[in-house]
Amino acid sequence: MNKPETRIQQRNRAAIMSAGLEVFSQYGLRGSTLDQIAEAAGLSKPNLLYYFRSKDAIYTALLEKLLETWLDPLLKLNPHGDPIQEILGYVHRKLTMSKDFPRESRLFANEILLGAPHIAEHLSKDLRTLVGEKAVVIKEWEAAGKIAPVDPYHLIFSIWSTTQHYADFDVQVRAVLGGIDPFGDAMNYLDTLFRRMLTPPKT
Amino acid sequence: MNKPETRIQQRNRAAIMSAGLEVFSQYGLRGSTLDQIAEAAGLSKPNLLYYFRSKDAIYTALLEKLLETWLDPLLKLNPHGDPIQEILGYVHRKLTMSKDFPRESRLFANEILLGAPHIAEHLSKDLRTLVGEKAVVIKEWEAAGKIAPVDPYHLIFSIWSTTQHYADFDVQVRAVLGGIDPFGDAMNYLDTLFRRMLTPPKT
DNA sequence: TCTTGATTTGACCAACTGGTCAAAGAGAGG
DNA sequence: CCTCTCTTTGACCAGTTGGTCAAATCAAGA
């Protein structure tokens, strides 16, 4: 049943996804037009709709592909590693993603901001499960005295928010800082922030 | 030149601003229609445009009014108060705003996310100046040994991001937590986070 | 009550936009 | 060279939407 994709299909689908990311992340779903995406992809509008059923289909495909990438860093949190190094490593990976994939971050943020109508299910299933599992791990680390007492859910929220801030609010950050690139200092700051938060007090 | 506003003008302008906030914060600028706003305001579409030149004018008016409210908590950071209490108080005020004014927070976030085309000037002027001043204050606190060493700019960014997260990413937070109201625990968590970050090490 | 200016609206319009479709073009295997 | 399938597109359409306008309505002072 599943016919294999031809090379030309692969190329054009990829071009559309890429163009969609570029355009949607700049103008949002409603703010973007098929013409814009078509132009960015180097295709005609009807040609777009030959590969994707609708504008919404492009957007949804983009979001779903994005979700995997987005959950991956948290998935890599290793229960058997050194607790503080693991969490700081997670912070590091997330901040690096904000630096390297700001469009993805903004697309995601926009979707959540507007009530996440396209991925509500994903959030309350996959994401919730994953975070729940990692919360248990963190609580175990705490019980073992490896990290200071902490609410694992809000710890994760604060990692998400602080790291994604540098992608999502990039304009504001740069307006405040002037021309300086924020990421170097941000990495140092966040490392310190979470290190101080998690280092267990000396008994 | 400036004719005083009649009572009816005040009432209708206020109704439009309120309706605009409700609608824009839910659907974004491009995603909202004049008809939606008119309906929410209980006015006809041409009547809206009697009070505001255009859809964009409503949006801009909303943003500008919002900016004051938004900067206010930071403005209240008192250089002569107790450093840690002042900063924790700021965190507290910001989180309370996320709880009480989530629509305002989301409207603002959406604008920044899409490149802040309407308020770029505000950001690089007023906001930049204000943050710059407060950064000096924080650095002085640090020099006086009242707080642990910290990059004041990124400290402020992290306060913004962690607190606003609970308004802007509300759907996600609630999806992860299930039904529980996040704000109580969030307050405790953030208080701990920034307290541990800022408490100077014992010499 | 009358007058004047403020307020309200039904009808309308032009631009935009998502999506359709029939027909033309390309490519690969025979 | 032919044919069959995949790919591409120009022309088109209907619904939506921001915005206009002339006419109607209302409110308050004289």
Short mmCIF file of C-alpha atoms (C1' of nucleotides) in Angstrom, two decimals:
data_model
loop_
_atom_site.label_atom_id
_atom_site.label_comp_id
_atom_site.label_asym_id
_atom_site.label_seq_id
_atom_site.Cartn_x
_atom_site.Cartn_y
_atom_site.Cartn_z
CA MET A 1 0.00 0.00 0.00
CA ASN A 2 2.67 2.50 1.04
CA LYS A 3 4.29 3.39 -2.19
CA PRO A 4 7.91 4.34 -1.71
CA GLU A 5 8.66 8.04 -2.16
CA THR A 6 10.41 9.02 -5.35
CA ARG A 7 13.50 11.15 -5.13
CA ILE A 8 11.60 14.12 -6.45
CA GLN A 9 8.94 13.71 -3.79
CA GLN A 10 11.54 13.59 -1.07
CA ARG A 11 13.21 16.69 -2.37
CA ASN A 12 10.03 18.71 -2.73
CA ARG A 13 8.49 17.63 0.54
CA ALA A 14 11.70 18.57 2.28
CA ALA A 15 11.76 21.93 0.50
CA ILE A 16 8.19 22.61 1.57
CA MET A 17 8.84 21.65 5.18
CA SER A 18 11.88 23.87 5.24
CA ALA A 19 10.02 26.77 3.67
CA GLY A 20 7.10 26.21 6.00
CA LEU A 21 9.38 26.36 9.02
CA GLU A 22 10.91 29.57 7.79
CA VAL A 23 7.60 31.26 7.08
CA PHE A 24 5.43 29.90 9.90
CA SER A 25 8.05 30.68 12.53
CA GLN A 26 8.13 34.27 11.34
CA TYR A 27 4.44 35.00 10.87
CA GLY A 28 2.53 32.28 12.69
CA LEU A 29 -0.04 29.96 11.17
CA ARG A 30 -2.71 32.49 10.29
CA GLY A 31 -0.16 35.12 9.39
CA SER A 32 1.50 32.98 6.75
CA THR A 33 0.16 32.47 3.26
CA LEU A 34 0.53 29.59 0.87
CA ASP A 35 2.05 31.98 -1.63
CA GLN A 36 4.80 32.90 0.81
CA ILE A 37 5.60 29.28 1.47
CA ALA A 38 5.45 28.43 -2.21
CA GLU A 39 7.83 31.24 -3.02
CA ALA A 40 10.22 30.21 -0.24
CA ALA A 41 10.11 26.62 -1.45
CA GLY A 42 10.60 27.59 -5.09
CA LEU A 43 7.35 25.94 -6.13
CA SER A 44 3.99 27.10 -7.39
CA LYS A 45 1.03 27.21 -5.05
CA PRO A 46 -0.90 24.37 -6.70
CA ASN A 47 2.30 22.40 -6.63
CA LEU A 48 2.45 22.78 -2.86
CA LEU A 49 -1.02 21.39 -2.61
CA TYR A 50 0.02 18.44 -4.72
CA TYR A 51 2.35 17.40 -1.91
CA PHE A 52 0.30 18.54 1.07
CA ARG A 53 -3.46 18.42 1.37
CA SER A 54 -3.69 21.90 2.85
CA LYS A 55 -1.86 24.69 4.60
CA ASP A 56 -2.80 23.15 7.89
CA ALA A 57 -1.32 19.84 6.78
CA ILE A 58 2.07 21.46 6.24
CA TYR A 59 1.87 23.08 9.63
CA THR A 60 0.82 19.90 11.38
CA ALA A 61 3.49 17.81 9.66
CA LEU A 62 6.05 20.37 10.77
CA LEU A 63 4.88 20.31 14.36
CA GLU A 64 4.87 16.55 14.61
CA LYS A 65 8.34 16.21 13.20
CA LEU A 66 9.43 18.96 15.54
CA LEU A 67 8.05 17.30 18.64
CA GLU A 68 10.47 14.40 18.40
CA THR A 69 13.45 16.70 18.17
CA TRP A 70 12.09 18.67 21.05
CA LEU A 71 11.62 15.79 23.46
CA ASP A 72 14.92 14.18 22.59
CA PRO A 73 17.21 16.10 24.98
CA LEU A 74 15.01 15.25 27.95
CA LEU A 75 14.84 11.64 26.82
CA LYS A 76 18.61 11.52 26.99
CA LEU A 77 18.63 12.37 30.69
CA ASN A 78 20.44 9.30 32.00
CA PRO A 79 19.16 7.91 35.34
CA HIS A 80 22.51 6.23 35.91
CA GLY A 81 24.74 9.21 35.27
CA ASP A 82 25.95 11.75 37.79
CA PRO A 83 22.82 13.70 38.80
CA ILE A 84 24.14 17.23 38.68
CA GLN A 85 26.13 16.59 35.52
CA GLU A 86 23.07 15.04 33.90
CA ILE A 87 20.82 17.98 34.67
CA LEU A 88 23.41 20.56 33.73
CA GLY A 89 24.01 18.61 30.55
CA TYR A 90 20.31 18.83 29.82
CA VAL A 91 20.37 22.58 30.35
CA HIS A 92 23.34 22.74 28.03
CA ARG A 93 21.62 20.76 25.30
CA LYS A 94 18.45 22.82 25.56
CA LEU A 95 20.29 26.12 25.33
CA THR A 96 22.26 24.86 22.38
CA MET A 97 19.02 23.99 20.68
CA SER A 98 17.75 27.50 21.26
CA LYS A 99 20.87 28.79 19.62
CA ASP A 100 20.91 26.40 16.69
CA PHE A 101 17.19 25.99 16.08
CA PRO A 102 15.49 29.24 17.03
CA ARG A 103 12.87 28.90 14.31
CA GLU A 104 11.79 25.54 15.63
CA SER A 105 11.59 26.96 19.13
CA ARG A 106 9.50 29.91 18.03
CA LEU A 107 7.15 27.77 15.98
CA PHE A 108 6.59 25.55 18.98
CA ALA A 109 6.17 28.50 21.33
CA ASN A 110 3.63 30.09 19.05
CA GLU A 111 1.58 26.92 18.95
CA ILE A 112 1.55 26.59 22.74
CA LEU A 113 0.83 30.25 23.21
CA LEU A 114 -2.27 30.00 21.08
CA GLY A 115 -3.57 27.09 23.10
CA ALA A 116 -1.79 24.23 21.34
CA PRO A 117 -4.85 23.20 19.32
CA HIS A 118 -2.80 20.97 17.05
CA ILE A 119 -0.79 19.11 19.67
CA ALA A 120 -2.92 19.12 22.81
CA GLU A 121 -3.04 15.34 22.69
CA HIS A 122 0.72 14.97 22.36
CA LEU A 123 1.20 17.20 25.37
CA SER A 124 -1.11 15.36 27.71
CA LYS A 125 0.13 11.96 26.56
CA ASP A 126 3.72 11.62 25.39
CA LEU A 127 5.07 14.73 27.02
CA ARG A 128 3.27 14.16 30.28
CA THR A 129 4.47 10.56 30.46
CA LEU A 130 8.04 11.47 29.68
CA VAL A 131 8.18 14.28 32.21
CA GLY A 132 6.54 12.05 34.80
CA GLU A 133 9.24 9.43 34.35
CA LYS A 134 12.06 11.91 34.60
CA ALA A 135 10.46 13.50 37.65
CA VAL A 136 10.68 10.14 39.38
CA VAL A 137 14.36 9.88 38.52
CA ILE A 138 15.02 13.33 39.91
CA LYS A 139 13.14 12.53 43.07
CA GLU A 140 15.29 9.42 43.51
CA TRP A 141 18.43 11.49 43.12
CA GLU A 142 17.10 13.79 45.79
CA ALA A 143 16.25 10.90 48.11
CA ALA A 144 19.78 9.60 47.67
CA GLY A 145 21.13 12.97 48.77
CA LYS A 146 22.79 13.60 45.42
CA ILE A 147 20.93 16.85 44.80
CA ALA A 148 19.28 19.41 47.03
CA PRO A 149 15.53 19.08 47.61
CA VAL A 150 13.60 20.31 44.60
CA ASP A 151 10.23 20.06 42.91
CA PRO A 152 11.17 18.08 39.80
CA TYR A 153 8.30 19.34 37.64
CA HIS A 154 9.02 22.97 38.28
CA LEU A 155 12.71 22.32 37.90
CA ILE A 156 12.01 21.06 34.40
CA PHE A 157 9.70 23.99 33.67
CA SER A 158 12.40 26.41 34.72
CA ILE A 159 14.93 24.70 32.48
CA TRP A 160 12.56 24.91 29.55
CA SER A 161 11.66 28.52 30.15
CA THR A 162 15.15 29.87 30.79
CA THR A 163 16.72 28.15 27.82
CA GLN A 164 13.94 28.70 25.31
CA HIS A 165 13.75 32.34 26.32
CA TYR A 166 16.92 33.00 24.33
CA ALA A 167 15.27 31.75 21.16
CA ASP A 168 11.69 32.89 21.67
CA PHE A 169 12.44 36.33 23.07
CA ASP A 170 15.57 36.84 21.05
CA VAL A 171 14.52 40.30 19.88
CA GLN A 172 13.94 41.48 23.41
CA VAL A 173 17.17 39.97 24.72
CA ARG A 174 19.18 41.61 22.00
CA ALA A 175 17.38 44.92 22.42
CA VAL A 176 18.30 44.95 26.08
CA LEU A 177 21.87 43.79 25.63
CA GLY A 178 22.67 45.88 22.58
CA GLY A 179 24.67 44.06 19.98
CA ILE A 180 26.31 41.45 22.21
CA ASP A 181 25.66 37.80 21.45
CA PRO A 182 23.76 36.46 24.47
CA PHE A 183 24.58 32.76 24.29
CA GLY A 184 28.04 32.67 25.80
CA ASP A 185 27.04 34.51 28.95
CA ALA A 186 23.72 32.73 29.06
CA MET A 187 25.46 29.38 29.21
CA ASN A 188 27.62 30.48 32.12
CA TYR A 189 24.71 32.05 33.94
CA LEU A 190 22.38 29.07 33.59
CA ASP A 191 25.12 26.67 34.58
CA THR A 192 25.66 28.67 37.75
CA LEU A 193 21.95 29.08 38.41
CA PHE A 194 21.14 25.40 38.29
CA ARG A 195 24.37 24.35 39.94
CA ARG A 196 23.60 26.52 42.95
CA MET A 197 20.02 25.28 42.94
CA LEU A 198 20.97 21.63 42.92
CA THR A 199 24.17 21.35 44.89
CA PRO A 200 23.25 19.68 48.16
CA PRO A 201 24.02 21.71 51.29
CA LYS A 202 27.04 20.52 53.23
CA THR A 203 25.81 18.59 56.22
CA MET B 1 -6.95 71.12 20.42
CA ASN B 2 -7.40 68.00 22.57
CA LYS B 3 -11.10 67.74 23.02
CA PRO B 4 -12.01 66.03 26.27
CA GLU B 5 -13.42 62.53 25.92
CA THR B 6 -17.14 62.15 26.48
CA ARG B 7 -18.34 59.46 28.85
CA ILE B 8 -19.58 57.41 25.96
CA GLN B 9 -16.20 57.59 24.28
CA GLN B 10 -14.48 56.43 27.42
CA ARG B 11 -16.87 53.53 27.81
CA ASN B 12 -16.62 52.36 24.22
CA ARG B 13 -12.89 52.76 23.93
CA ALA B 14 -12.49 50.76 27.10
CA ALA B 15 -14.85 48.09 25.82
CA ILE B 16 -12.88 47.84 22.59
CA MET B 17 -9.56 47.60 24.38
CA SER B 18 -10.93 44.91 26.63
CA ALA B 19 -12.40 42.98 23.72
CA GLY B 20 -9.19 43.42 21.77
CA LEU B 21 -7.16 42.00 24.62
CA GLU B 22 -9.44 39.02 24.87
CA VAL B 23 -9.40 38.27 21.16
CA PHE B 24 -5.82 39.19 20.24
CA SER B 25 -4.39 37.22 23.15
CA GLN B 26 -6.24 34.17 21.95
CA TYR B 27 -5.65 34.31 18.21
CA GLY B 28 -2.81 36.74 17.64
CA LEU B 29 -2.91 39.86 15.47
CA ARG B 30 -3.41 38.23 12.08
CA GLY B 31 -5.58 35.50 13.52
CA SER B 32 -8.12 37.93 14.96
CA THR B 33 -10.82 39.64 12.94
CA LEU B 34 -12.55 42.95 13.43
CA ASP B 35 -15.85 41.10 13.57
CA GLN B 36 -14.65 39.02 16.49
CA ILE B 37 -13.54 42.09 18.38
CA ALA B 38 -16.71 43.95 17.51
CA GLU B 39 -18.82 41.08 18.77
CA ALA B 40 -16.80 40.80 21.98
CA ALA B 41 -17.12 44.53 22.51
CA GLY B 42 -20.83 44.55 21.76
CA LEU B 43 -20.41 47.03 18.92
CA SER B 44 -20.76 46.94 15.17
CA LYS B 45 -17.68 46.74 13.00
CA PRO B 46 -18.00 50.25 11.53
CA ASN B 47 -18.53 51.49 15.04
CA LEU B 48 -15.17 50.03 16.07
CA LEU B 49 -13.56 51.94 13.29
CA TYR B 50 -15.21 55.10 14.47
CA TYR B 51 -13.14 54.85 17.64
CA PHE B 52 -9.97 53.34 16.22
CA ARG B 53 -8.49 54.09 12.84
CA SER B 54 -7.77 50.44 12.07
CA LYS B 55 -7.32 46.99 13.49
CA ASP B 56 -3.65 47.71 13.88
CA ALA B 57 -4.46 50.84 15.86
CA ILE B 58 -6.38 48.81 18.42
CA TYR B 59 -3.52 46.38 18.70
CA THR B 60 -0.91 49.08 19.03
CA ALA B 61 -2.91 51.00 21.62
CA LEU B 62 -3.24 47.80 23.59
CA LEU B 63 0.47 47.08 23.46
CA GLU B 64 1.47 50.54 24.52
CA LYS B 65 -0.87 50.58 27.47
CA LEU B 66 0.39 47.11 28.34
CA LEU B 67 4.03 48.10 28.32
CA GLU B 68 3.65 50.40 31.30
CA THR B 69 1.99 47.70 33.37
CA TRP B 70 4.70 45.34 32.33
CA LEU B 71 7.65 47.47 33.29
CA ASP B 72 6.13 48.56 36.57
CA PRO B 73 7.24 45.65 38.79
CA LEU B 74 10.85 46.08 37.73
CA LEU B 75 10.59 49.82 38.28
CA LYS B 76 9.60 49.11 41.86
CA LEU B 77 12.87 47.32 42.58
CA ASN B 78 14.13 49.46 45.43
CA PRO B 79 17.90 50.11 45.47
CA HIS B 80 17.73 50.87 49.17
CA GLY B 81 15.83 47.78 50.27
CA ASP B 82 17.28 44.45 51.33
CA PRO B 83 18.81 42.99 48.15
CA ILE B 84 17.56 39.42 48.39
CA GLN B 85 14.14 40.49 49.59
CA GLU B 86 13.90 43.02 46.78
CA ILE B 87 14.73 40.50 44.08
CA LEU B 88 12.52 37.81 45.54
CA GLY B 89 9.78 40.39 45.82
CA TYR B 90 10.21 41.14 42.14
CA VAL B 91 9.93 37.45 41.31
CA HIS B 92 6.81 37.34 43.42
CA ARG B 93 5.21 40.29 41.68
CA LYS B 94 6.02 38.92 38.25
CA LEU B 95 4.58 35.51 39.00
CA THR B 96 1.47 37.11 40.42
CA MET B 97 1.09 39.06 37.21
CA SER B 98 1.32 35.85 35.22
CA LYS B 99 -1.45 34.45 37.34
CA ASP B 100 -3.69 37.50 37.29
CA PHE B 101 -3.00 38.81 33.79
CA PRO B 102 -2.25 35.83 31.56
CA ARG B 103 -3.87 37.43 28.52
CA GLU B 104 -1.62 40.44 28.79
CA SER B 105 1.39 38.19 29.11
CA ARG B 106 0.43 36.15 26.08
CA LEU B 107 -0.29 39.18 23.97
CA PHE B 108 3.12 40.55 24.81
CA ALA B 109 4.84 37.22 24.23
CA ASN B 110 3.20 36.87 20.84
CA GLU B 111 4.40 40.28 19.79
CA ILE B 112 7.99 39.55 20.83
CA LEU B 113 7.90 36.11 19.28
CA LEU B 114 6.96 37.55 15.93
CA GLY B 115 9.83 39.99 16.03
CA ALA B 116 8.22 42.82 18.00
CA PRO B 117 7.55 44.94 14.92
CA HIS B 118 5.22 47.27 16.83
CA ILE B 119 7.38 47.91 19.88
CA ALA B 120 10.96 47.45 18.71
CA GLU B 121 11.65 51.06 19.59
CA HIS B 122 10.24 50.76 23.09
CA LEU B 123 12.42 47.74 23.72
CA SER B 124 15.67 49.29 22.68
CA LYS B 125 14.91 52.55 24.45
CA ASP B 126 12.76 52.47 27.59
CA LEU B 127 13.24 48.83 28.40
CA ARG B 128 16.93 48.84 27.71
CA THR B 129 17.46 51.92 29.85
CA LEU B 130 15.42 50.58 32.74
CA VAL B 131 17.16 47.20 32.75
CA GLY B 132 20.51 48.91 32.48
CA GLU B 133 19.78 50.96 35.59
CA LYS B 134 18.63 47.99 37.59
CA ALA B 135 21.64 45.99 36.46
CA VAL B 136 23.86 48.63 38.01
CA VAL B 137 21.96 48.37 41.28
CA ILE B 138 22.34 44.60 41.30
CA LYS B 139 26.04 44.86 40.58
CA GLU B 140 26.39 47.22 43.52
CA TRP B 141 24.63 44.75 45.76
CA GLU B 142 27.05 42.14 44.58
CA ALA B 143 30.08 44.39 45.17
CA ALA B 144 28.81 45.02 48.70
CA GLY B 145 28.74 41.27 49.30
CA LYS B 146 24.98 41.28 49.82
CA ILE B 147 24.32 38.76 47.06
CA ALA B 148 26.40 36.09 45.39
CA PRO B 149 28.18 36.99 42.14
CA VAL B 150 25.73 37.05 39.27
CA ASP B 151 25.27 38.43 35.78
CA PRO B 152 22.49 40.95 36.41
CA TYR B 153 21.14 40.93 32.86
CA HIS B 154 20.76 37.20 32.68
CA LEU B 155 19.38 37.17 36.20
CA ILE B 156 16.62 39.46 35.01
CA PHE B 157 16.08 37.37 31.87
CA SER B 158 15.71 34.26 33.98
CA ILE B 159 13.18 35.96 36.22
CA TRP B 160 11.17 37.05 33.21
CA SER B 161 11.28 33.67 31.56
CA THR B 162 10.50 31.52 34.57
CA THR B 163 7.60 33.63 35.75
CA GLN B 164 6.03 34.38 32.39
CA HIS B 165 6.29 30.72 31.48
CA TYR B 166 3.33 30.00 33.72
CA ALA B 167 1.14 32.38 31.73
CA ASP B 168 2.51 31.89 28.24
CA PHE B 169 2.89 28.12 28.33
CA ASP B 170 -0.08 27.54 30.59
CA VAL B 171 -1.53 24.83 28.36
CA GLN B 172 1.69 22.88 28.42
CA VAL B 173 2.20 23.28 32.15
CA ARG B 174 -1.30 22.07 32.87
CA ALA B 175 -1.00 19.21 30.40
CA VAL B 176 2.11 17.99 32.19
CA LEU B 177 0.79 18.47 35.70
CA GLY B 178 -2.71 17.19 35.08
CA GLY B 179 -5.38 19.20 36.80
CA ILE B 180 -3.28 20.71 39.59
CA ASP B 181 -3.07 24.49 39.79
CA PRO B 182 0.60 25.33 39.18
CA PHE B 183 0.92 28.65 40.88
CA GLY B 184 1.25 27.64 44.50
CA ASP B 185 4.12 25.25 43.89
CA ALA B 186 5.63 27.58 41.31
CA MET B 187 5.91 30.32 43.89
CA ASN B 188 7.71 28.06 46.34
CA TYR B 189 9.98 26.68 43.67
CA LEU B 190 10.99 30.04 42.24
CA ASP B 191 11.54 31.48 45.67
CA THR B 192 13.91 28.62 46.44
CA LEU B 193 15.59 28.81 43.05
CA PHE B 194 16.50 32.47 43.27
CA ARG B 195 17.23 32.34 46.98
CA ARG B 196 19.82 29.63 46.42
CA MET B 197 21.17 31.51 43.45
CA LEU B 198 21.60 34.78 45.31
CA THR B 199 22.49 33.85 48.86
CA PRO B 200 26.17 34.73 49.28
CA PRO B 201 28.41 31.81 50.24
CA LYS B 202 29.48 31.79 53.87
CA THR B 203 33.02 33.06 54.04
"C1'" DT C 1 -39.08 71.91 20.61
"C1'" DC C 2 -35.26 72.70 17.62
"C1'" DT C 3 -30.52 72.47 16.26
"C1'" DT C 4 -26.08 70.82 16.09
"C1'" DG C 5 -22.62 67.66 16.67
"C1'" DA C 6 -21.64 63.02 18.19
"C1'" DT C 7 -22.75 58.24 17.44
"C1'" DT C 8 -24.34 54.17 14.97
"C1'" DT C 9 -25.13 51.15 11.16
"C1'" DG C 10 -26.59 48.66 6.69
"C1'" DA C 11 -24.80 48.14 2.43
"C1'" DC C 12 -20.99 47.78 -0.10
"C1'" DC C 13 -16.21 47.10 -2.06
"C1'" DA C 14 -11.58 45.66 -3.32
"C1'" DA C 15 -7.87 42.84 -1.95
"C1'" DC C 16 -6.42 38.68 -0.35
"C1'" DT C 17 -6.32 33.86 0.29
"C1'" DG C 18 -7.05 28.83 0.54
"C1'" DG C 19 -8.13 25.65 -2.51
"C1'" DT C 20 -9.75 23.40 -7.29
"C1'" DC C 21 -9.21 21.64 -11.88
"C1'" DA C 22 -8.34 20.57 -16.42
"C1'" DA C 23 -4.71 20.44 -19.24
"C1'" DA C 24 0.08 20.55 -20.31
"C1'" DG C 25 4.81 18.80 -19.50
"C1'" DA C 26 8.54 15.37 -18.02
"C1'" DG C 27 10.60 11.09 -17.22
"C1'" DA C 28 11.45 6.24 -17.44
"C1'" DG C 29 10.72 1.78 -19.24
"C1'" DG C 30 9.56 -0.79 -23.25
"C1'" DC D 1 9.19 6.53 -30.60
"C1'" DC D 2 5.31 5.42 -27.56
"C1'" DT D 3 2.95 5.18 -23.36
"C1'" DC D 4 1.87 5.45 -18.75
"C1'" DT D 5 2.47 7.71 -14.60
"C1'" DC D 6 4.11 11.42 -11.98
"C1'" DT D 7 4.63 16.31 -11.77
"C1'" DT D 8 3.62 21.13 -12.74
"C1'" DT D 9 0.88 25.13 -13.61
"C1'" DG D 10 -2.32 28.98 -15.45
"C1'" DA D 11 -6.75 30.23 -14.79
"C1'" DC D 12 -10.23 30.44 -11.83
"C1'" DC D 13 -13.48 30.60 -7.75
"C1'" DA D 14 -15.78 31.44 -3.42
"C1'" DG D 15 -15.31 32.92 1.18
"C1'" DT D 16 -13.25 36.08 4.26
"C1'" DT D 17 -11.81 40.40 5.83
"C1'" DG D 18 -10.23 45.24 6.56
"C1'" DG D 19 -12.08 49.27 5.60
"C1'" DT D 20 -15.50 53.07 3.46
"C1'" DC D 21 -19.58 55.91 3.22
"C1'" DA D 22 -23.84 58.04 3.16
"C1'" DA D 23 -27.65 58.05 5.70
"C1'" DA D 24 -30.05 57.40 9.96
"C1'" DT D 25 -30.30 58.01 14.94
"C1'" DC D 26 -29.35 59.99 19.31
"C1'" DA D 27 -28.21 63.37 22.96
"C1'" DA D 28 -27.86 67.65 25.08
"C1'" DG D 29 -27.90 72.52 25.18
"C1'" DA D 30 -30.48 76.75 23.70
#
